[in-house]
Each structure stands twice: as C-alpha cells, then as structure tokens.
Amino acid sequence: MRIDKFLKVSRIIKRRTMANQACTQGRVTINGKIAKPGSEVKAGDKIEILFGEEVRAYEVLDVSEHVAKKDATSMYRIL
C-alpha cells in the first residue's frame, strides 16, 4: 500500500492530501529513508513523521485497504 494512503486509512493523518504533502516535503521516513507519496509500506516497517518540532515513530502492524474508524489504531503501534 502507498504510504500516503496508509497514513490516511490508519488515521495517523486525517486527509490523504495532507499525507501526500508531508511526504513531498520530506517529513516522512520509512525505515530511515525519506518516503515519496507513492512509496510502498508493508507490515513490520518503521515510519517516522515530523509533526512541527516533534518526531513520532510508528511500526506498521497491518496493511488493509478499508478499516473501520474504531479499528484504525490496530494497523500500527506507537514506538
């Protein structure tokens, strides 16, 4: 799954356009490498996102196309 779509489906970032912008601006990394919006993400990957001055890290647990809002947090683990 594309990183921009994963961030939206998992509700880490609320809108796909915002996720796309974060990737384009170099604020998202996958396993230490700067991610483009179309970069693929899979279970086990480590994602780091720069929110302002704060870096948040996540581990991808599941990659599903459609997830209910209440189940979205099961797609990742906060590190």
Short mmCIF file of C-alpha atoms in Angstrom, two decimals:
data_model
loop_
_atom_site.label_atom_id
_atom_site.label_comp_id
_atom_site.label_asym_id
_atom_site.label_seq_id
_atom_site.Cartn_x
_atom_site.Cartn_y
_atom_site.Cartn_z
CA MET A 1 0.00 0.00 0.00
CA ARG A 2 1.18 3.53 -0.72
CA ILE A 3 2.42 5.44 2.33
CA ASP A 4 0.07 8.39 1.74
CA LYS A 5 -2.93 6.05 1.64
CA PHE A 6 -1.73 4.11 4.70
CA LEU A 7 -1.41 7.30 6.74
CA LYS A 8 -4.97 8.26 5.79
CA VAL A 9 -6.57 4.81 6.27
CA SER A 10 -4.84 4.33 9.65
CA ARG A 11 -5.94 7.85 10.59
CA ILE A 12 -2.44 8.92 11.62
CA ILE A 13 -3.02 11.84 9.23
CA LYS A 14 -6.66 12.72 8.61
CA ARG A 15 -6.56 13.56 4.87
CA ARG A 16 -4.67 11.89 2.05
CA THR A 17 -3.72 15.26 0.54
CA MET A 18 -2.11 16.23 3.86
CA ALA A 19 -0.25 12.89 3.94
CA ASN A 20 0.86 13.48 0.35
CA GLN A 21 2.18 16.95 1.28
CA ALA A 22 4.04 15.61 4.32
CA CYS A 23 5.79 13.04 2.11
CA THR A 24 6.57 15.60 -0.61
CA GLN A 25 8.10 17.94 1.99
CA GLY A 26 10.37 15.16 3.27
CA ARG A 27 8.73 14.89 6.69
CA VAL A 28 8.02 11.14 6.43
CA THR A 29 10.56 8.31 6.50
CA ILE A 30 10.15 4.57 6.08
CA ASN A 31 12.90 2.51 7.72
CA GLY A 32 15.13 5.61 7.81
CA LYS A 33 14.70 6.57 4.14
CA ILE A 34 12.75 9.65 3.06
CA ALA A 35 9.42 8.48 1.63
CA LYS A 36 7.76 9.72 -1.53
CA PRO A 37 3.92 9.68 -1.55
CA GLY A 38 3.94 6.53 -3.69
CA SER A 39 6.45 4.60 -1.57
CA GLU A 40 5.17 1.17 -0.58
CA VAL A 41 4.67 0.28 3.07
CA LYS A 42 4.29 -3.23 4.49
CA ALA A 43 3.86 -4.87 7.90
CA GLY A 44 6.99 -4.52 10.00
CA ASP A 45 8.10 -1.20 8.51
CA LYS A 46 9.06 1.66 10.83
CA ILE A 47 7.56 5.03 9.92
CA GLU A 48 8.75 8.34 11.36
CA ILE A 49 6.78 11.55 10.84
CA LEU A 50 7.90 15.07 11.70
CA PHE A 51 4.97 17.00 13.21
CA GLY A 52 6.28 20.53 13.78
CA GLU A 53 9.29 20.03 16.08
CA GLU A 54 8.19 16.58 17.26
CA VAL A 55 9.11 13.29 15.59
CA ARG A 56 6.62 10.47 16.05
CA ALA A 57 7.54 6.87 15.28
CA TYR A 58 5.20 4.02 14.38
CA GLU A 59 5.55 0.35 13.50
CA VAL A 60 3.21 -0.93 10.79
CA LEU A 61 1.28 -3.98 12.04
CA ASP A 62 -1.33 -4.39 9.30
CA VAL A 63 -1.94 -3.04 5.82
CA SER A 64 -5.65 -3.11 4.92
CA GLU A 65 -7.46 -1.16 2.22
CA HIS A 66 -10.58 -0.47 4.30
CA VAL A 67 -10.72 -0.26 8.08
CA ALA A 68 -13.47 0.97 10.39
CA LYS A 69 -12.58 4.10 12.35
CA LYS A 70 -12.66 2.20 15.66
CA ASP A 71 -10.19 -0.39 14.32
CA ALA A 72 -7.74 2.06 12.70
CA THR A 73 -5.32 2.01 15.65
CA SER A 74 -4.83 -1.75 15.19
CA MET A 75 -2.88 -1.01 11.99
CA TYR A 76 0.13 0.45 13.84
CA ARG A 77 1.99 0.57 17.14
CA ILE A 78 3.43 3.79 18.55
CA LEU A 79 7.14 3.48 19.31
#
